[in-house]
Amino acid sequence: MESAKGFKKFFNEKMVTLLVLLVIVVAAFTVLSKNGSYLHPANIRNIFSLMVVTSLLTLAVGCLMISGNIDLSTGANGTLCGILFALLLQGGVAWPVALIATLLIGMAIGAFNATLVNIVGFQPFIATMAVASVAKGLTYVANNAVAVPVKDPVITWIGTERFFNNLLPVTLIIAIVAFVFYTVLMGATEFGRSVYLIGGNREAARLSGIHPVKISYILFINSGMLSALAGILLAARLKSGTVTGVVNMQFSGMTAAMLGGVSFGGGSGGFGGVFIGMLIINGFNNGLTVLGVSSYWQTVASGVLLLFALTVDYLNMKRRGKRVSKRG
Amino acid sequence: MERCLEFKGIEKAFPGVRALQDINFRVKGGRVLALLGENGAGKSTLLKIMSGDLRADAGTITLNGREMNFSSPNDAIRAGISVIYQERQLVPAMSVAENIFPGIPPRGALGLVAGKQLKRQAQELIDKFGLSIDPAAPVGTLSVAYQQMVEIMKAYRRDSDVIAFDEPTAPLTDAEIAILFDLIRRLKEAGKIILYVSHRLSEIFQVTDEIVVLKDGRLVAEMKTSETGEQELIRAMVGRDIGDTYAGLNRNDKIGEVLLEVSHLETDVLRDVSFTLRRGEIVGFAGLVGAGRTEVARAIFGADPVSSGEIKIEGKPVRFKTPKDAIDAGVALCPEDRKEQGLVLFRSVRDNVTMPILAKVKRGLFLDNHAEDEITIDAVKRYAIKTPTVDKIVMELSGGNQQKVILGRWTSSKMTTKILILDEPTKGIDVGTKAEVYQMVCDFAGQGIGVIFISSELTEVVNISDTIVVMHGGRVTGQMTRQEATEEKVLALAMLD
Amino acid sequence: MKKIISLLLVVLMAAGLLACGGGGQNGNIETSGTETQTPDASASETAAAPPDGGADTPAVSADAPQNVGYIDDPVDHFARDTYQIAYLSPAFMFLQQSWFAAMQAFEERLNFKVTSFTGENNSDTYLTNIELIASQGYDGIIMDCEQPVAVRAYEIIEETGVPYIAFVQSLLDENGKTVCPQVVLDQYDTGKKTIDWLIANYKSYWGEIDASTLGLIDCTVTTSPDLALRAVAPEEIFKATFPEGHYFMADMAAAGGVTADAAYTQVMATVSAHPEIEHWWVTGSTEFFGSGSARVFDDLGKVDDALVCVVGAGANIVDWDSMTPDTKSSLVACLAISDLLYAAPAVSGVIALIDGRATKETLWRDKTPADWQFGTDYGVWLVENDIITRDTYKTYFEEINAKYLLSGGHTD
């Protein structure tokens, strides 16, 4: 009687598929690009750099999806917080205060989501979508739909500074830290395990002493906070709190999550796979840009990738579903 | 021509498991054949092959002389084979008539006409079966028993030659079971071929003509119902002499002081429920489905709100707002529906066992996987849970082993359970494992745990418990000791209004 | 089975990649109309009319080379390698595609290849692509940058050192002043031309009318400073000329953006709410607003009571093309800005910068209007534009094409 040790667990079927896919993508683009420019350090930096903001949104929604929930307000939340952050700075508020205040606003929106879902009883899909609409509207109202410049030297330093000969953006460090933190949290702590159990069978978890409602609140508030952070980091990178902000990055994040094995059904997936999923998507998009492929094809390619992710998810669920009916 | 269903040389293998080997038997029309076997013996697989859900690796199925080749369940239905599963295959929002005659939607202005016609046809069928169901009622509003009958009528209307039943009596009351058997008799008279899969031996003797026993994928016995007895069947299924299951139990007779006192408990379903539980005692809750026994369990466990009444544990009044409160106080619950409420199916044995003790298996901030493994391995050994590793997903275990996992969860080395509530612990479990569970229950009692044992199987409750509490309609209708109890007395109280 | 499907999908993607990488380098773009003909090489040297002036040009210093950065720049484009130029825009929608096609029309004549890049509506991607373009070795960049990220984009592109010009959207610093040569539209002027035309021509449709029965719906997009500017002149001039008239502003920003449907919704709502107004004018900042508004009057049966004249031609031309001479429509005129008039200076200017014959500071200085509100430190090429009507539009584009010695369908 033994238990399969970590190494074997890590390299399960799904991870191998993902890694193979990643290798194919990287190899193909390196070969096709001029002098293998795809793999130049600066371009690798480009790929990772673009993952920063999206990864925060992915972490936010990923934790929730594992618990069997969904949050469609991350994009709108982040955008609103980005613009509020810029407004606070513009109004002369010191950056640490503005930072904390904005994070609190994001968390408040998350708490509101949690209340709608847990107390009022709305479906998370609908509730968060509605909150997203409200947030979007508020974004327009916030500064009359005009972008707010960000000039605070500390914030702009965080947003634009790069170490090691222009190769390691500060924001990337922040994203990596966040990613590692949440991977460990979900994978190795009591809290993380509880989230998986709730996602797997909420009632069974409750009847074993876990508090689904409390954890739901924590996850929604966490999602709100990460969304706010994403909006803040974006504003720092752009040196501007924009009206469109992170809204468009929301679904890319969910695609990466699904590709990485986080299922809409809840209770499965790990951020290791999600990370590889993000690498594949961003590496793919970057590769197409490097090759100068027209935007039409880029949209088509992204669509194909999304279809692929959905197929992977579907096949995964079907495989488990099939096993259930076998037992009879 | 007389109908005839024949299985010849059926084989089916799954990765790592030979589910069926060389199955050969024949059933004629107008007969009811029982398909018996422990869980994992291959009954479900055989049914699935017959209904087109799976394809056999080898062998043939012949119906009325024609060889059957199904690529989908639809093919089987069209060929005249219907299976009534445990899960309902009806559309709850549509009416009874619409469910019996699917595929004939009422159309526009003509809709009314078509609807009336539908109702009339449905009513004819309902009358033929001697039932009282409103054909216009939405199927979802019917009781489970009557929903099942709608499915039977649906199969009948298809003019199926073969109708198979998979554990049909699990959710039924005795009165409803009688109606079902009557229906089956009518189907027999109509010349249909009936297959009947069930664990309940008493029913087999009531309603079947022939029996086929499967064990480990092989057909090990074939006999006429009238020529055999329970012992012989059990021996064939299990391959050993269980003897008198209950007499062989190692019981504990040391019953201590009062552990749990429930006084005038009221919830939205319960009225004035009172009883006590002592250390080392097994209190059995008997009653029909819907009597309120599960509600008592959940109220004590903090899973449902309590409107009034008092619960005292070891003399101290307690008020549990959540299951966590109850667990901390030493109360444990194995829920009625193992899969829906008890297990996280896609997680491993280990994860399911350690669910309530996550806080206790930490090293610093992180979970201690090593400690979790140790605890789980210990439970697996103690209860002889059949699983190759602790990482196996519980979904892949048999029903009996799944139940043992849940029991292991509440009695693992880090748990200090004082009161163990078991709700239908032997449901869907094969005979061999049942005996193991009975012994486990007695062992728990022997360790000083107070056990509440809820079961719908009368024999079980009467023979396991030290004290029996009978409920009906949310109230306690009677209590008695094991010595006083007979199945008749208990049944009478269970049906008492 | 599922393994086969997964494998197939992977192979499909890989094949797709190879196909894209091999042939797809923007070579497959077909847009409405423009076919490149190889111009007569000698003719191009002595080519056509010098570009129109527009506002008063400041005196050009005597030693500045003439026509540097103009389409008829007398330099030998073939005495050098083919330049790789990047065109970067926030999104690659209909307009951007048209401009891109127009740029491609000059590839053979000026010996360059242009590749399109887009931020895909994501500012983060947009900024990253600037660096990506530079690191891929492109010689010059035609940059259409959104105002919110202009400051950062400027920092980044300056650091790369690649020659560039600003295109369509002005590139301004924090104080709202230009920081590089720009090819832009005088937004205010475009709006002014439409309202001027309406005032000058309405009588030929309606005769004399009572101004109190006249309403103007001015379609603007408040979230875009450029587009909002186009709506300013109509407001000012209308209110000044017809004090008794009724002015309505319709903001498309929150109503769904720059689409014909947004205009339809807003205009329909306004017209329906004011049945007392007998005569309607519609001005607007984009071509789509014209197309959408005209539909309103079609649906309401008020075709004869409305005159629509917006800034932008494309969608309106599509509508005109589909009309027979009998079809009545309130879509009477619009301001056309030929894509060629955008593309020609853009590519010429960038090439001049790459050549080194002009620098950021010297390019097009002669073209900058002295009173340009965004500053006069850098060259500003104001894209020419004209009002076209349903009757004149066909010949207008033929003339433009002839001017640039291109034949084939009109570009709009």
Coordinates of N, CA, C and O in Angstrom, one line a residue, chain C residues 253-297:
Chain C
A253 N -21.1 57.1 -27.4 CA -20.1 56.4 -26.6 C -20.8 55.3 -25.8 O -20.4 54.1 -25.8
A254 N -21.8 55.7 -25.0 CA -22.4 54.7 -24.1 C -23.5 53.9 -24.8 O -24.0 52.9 -24.3
A255 N -23.9 54.3 -26.0 CA -25.0 53.6 -26.7 C -24.6 52.5 -27.6 O -25.3 52.0 -28.4
G256 N -23.3 52.1 -27.5 CA -22.9 51.0 -28.3 C -21.7 51.3 -29.2 O -21.3 50.4 -29.9
G257 N -21.3 52.5 -29.2 CA -20.0 52.8 -29.9 C -20.2 53.3 -31.3 O -21.3 53.7 -31.7
V258 N -19.1 53.1 -32.1 CA -19.1 53.6 -33.4 C -19.8 52.7 -34.4 O -19.1 51.9 -35.1
T259 N -21.1 52.6 -34.3 CA -21.8 51.7 -35.2 C -23.0 52.4 -35.8 O -23.6 53.3 -35.2
A260 N -23.5 51.8 -36.9 CA -24.7 52.4 -37.5 C -25.9 52.1 -36.6 O -26.8 52.9 -36.5
D261 N -25.9 51.0 -35.9 CA -27.0 50.6 -35.0 C -27.1 51.6 -33.9 O -28.2 52.0 -33.5
A262 N -26.0 52.0 -33.3 CA -26.0 53.0 -32.2 C -26.7 54.3 -32.7 O -27.5 54.8 -32.0
A263 N -26.3 54.7 -33.9 CA -26.8 55.9 -34.4 C -28.3 55.7 -34.7 O -29.1 56.6 -34.4
Y264 N -28.7 54.6 -35.2 CA -30.1 54.3 -35.5 C -30.9 54.5 -34.2 O -31.9 55.2 -34.2
T265 N -30.4 53.8 -33.2 CA -31.2 53.9 -31.9 C -31.4 55.3 -31.4 O -32.5 55.7 -31.1
Q266 N -30.3 56.0 -31.3 CA -30.3 57.4 -30.8 C -31.1 58.3 -31.6 O -32.0 59.1 -31.1
V267 N -30.9 58.3 -32.9 CA -31.6 59.2 -33.8 C -33.1 58.9 -33.8 O -34.0 59.8 -33.7
M268 N -33.4 57.6 -33.9 CA -34.8 57.2 -33.9 C -35.5 57.7 -32.6 O -36.6 58.2 -32.6
A269 N -34.8 57.6 -31.5 CA -35.4 58.0 -30.2 C -35.6 59.5 -30.2 O -36.7 60.0 -29.8
T270 N -34.7 60.3 -30.7 CA -34.8 61.7 -30.7 C -35.9 62.2 -31.6 O -36.8 63.0 -31.3
V271 N -35.9 61.6 -32.9 CA -36.9 62.0 -33.8 C -38.3 61.7 -33.3 O -39.3 62.4 -33.4
S272 N -38.5 60.5 -32.8 CA -39.8 60.0 -32.3 C -40.3 60.9 -31.2 O -41.5 61.1 -31.0
A273 N -39.3 61.4 -30.4 CA -39.7 62.2 -29.2 C -40.1 63.6 -29.6 O -40.7 64.3 -28.8
H274 N -39.8 64.0 -30.8 CA -40.1 65.4 -31.2 C -40.9 65.4 -32.5 O -40.3 65.9 -33.5
P275 N -42.1 65.0 -32.5 CA -42.9 65.0 -33.8 C -43.1 66.4 -34.3 O -43.5 66.6 -35.4
E276 N -43.0 67.4 -33.4 CA -43.3 68.8 -33.8 C -42.2 69.4 -34.7 O -42.5 70.4 -35.4
I277 N -41.1 68.8 -34.8 CA -40.0 69.2 -35.7 C -40.2 68.7 -37.0 O -40.3 67.4 -37.2
E278 N -40.3 69.5 -38.0 CA -40.6 69.1 -39.4 C -39.4 68.8 -40.2 O -39.5 68.0 -41.2
H279 N -38.3 69.5 -39.9 CA -37.2 69.3 -40.8 C -36.0 68.9 -39.9 O -35.7 69.5 -38.9
W280 N -35.3 67.9 -40.4 CA -34.2 67.4 -39.7 C -32.9 67.4 -40.5 O -32.9 67.2 -41.6
W281 N -31.8 67.8 -39.7 CA -30.5 67.7 -40.2 C -29.7 66.7 -39.3 O -30.0 66.7 -38.1
V282 N -28.9 65.9 -39.9 CA -28.0 65.0 -39.1 C -26.6 65.2 -39.5 O -26.2 65.1 -40.6
T283 N -25.8 65.6 -38.5 CA -24.3 65.6 -38.7 C -23.7 64.6 -37.7 O -24.4 64.2 -36.8
G284 N -22.5 64.2 -38.0 CA -22.0 63.1 -37.2 C -20.5 62.9 -37.4 O -19.9 63.3 -38.4
S285 N -19.8 62.3 -36.4 CA -18.4 62.2 -36.5 C -17.9 61.0 -37.3 O -16.7 60.9 -37.6
T286 N -18.8 60.0 -37.6 CA -18.3 58.9 -38.5 C -19.3 58.6 -39.5 O -20.5 58.9 -39.4
E287 N -18.8 57.9 -40.5 CA -19.6 57.5 -41.7 C -20.8 56.7 -41.3 O -21.9 56.7 -41.8
F288 N -20.6 55.8 -40.2 CA -21.7 54.9 -39.8 C -22.9 55.6 -39.3 O -24.0 55.2 -39.4
F289 N -22.6 56.8 -38.7 CA -23.8 57.6 -38.2 C -24.7 58.0 -39.3 O -25.9 58.2 -39.2
G290 N -24.0 58.3 -40.5 CA -24.9 58.7 -41.6 C -25.7 57.6 -42.1 O -26.9 57.7 -42.2
S291 N -25.1 56.4 -42.3 CA -25.8 55.3 -42.7 C -27.0 54.9 -41.8 O -28.1 54.6 -42.2
G292 N -26.6 54.9 -40.5 CA -27.7 54.5 -39.5 C -28.8 55.5 -39.4 O -30.0 55.1 -39.3
S293 N -28.4 56.8 -39.5 CA -29.5 57.8 -39.4 C -30.4 57.8 -40.6 O -31.6 57.9 -40.4
A294 N -29.8 57.6 -41.8 CA -30.7 57.6 -43.0 C -31.7 56.5 -42.8 O -32.9 56.7 -43.3
R295 N -31.4 55.4 -42.3 CA -32.3 54.3 -42.1 C -33.5 54.7 -41.2 O -34.6 54.3 -41.5
V296 N -33.2 55.6 -40.3 CA -34.3 56.0 -39.4 C -35.4 56.7 -40.2 O -36.6 56.4 -40.1
F297 N -34.9 57.6 -41.1 CA -35.9 58.4 -41.9 C -36.6 57.5 -42.9 O -37.7 57.8 -43.3

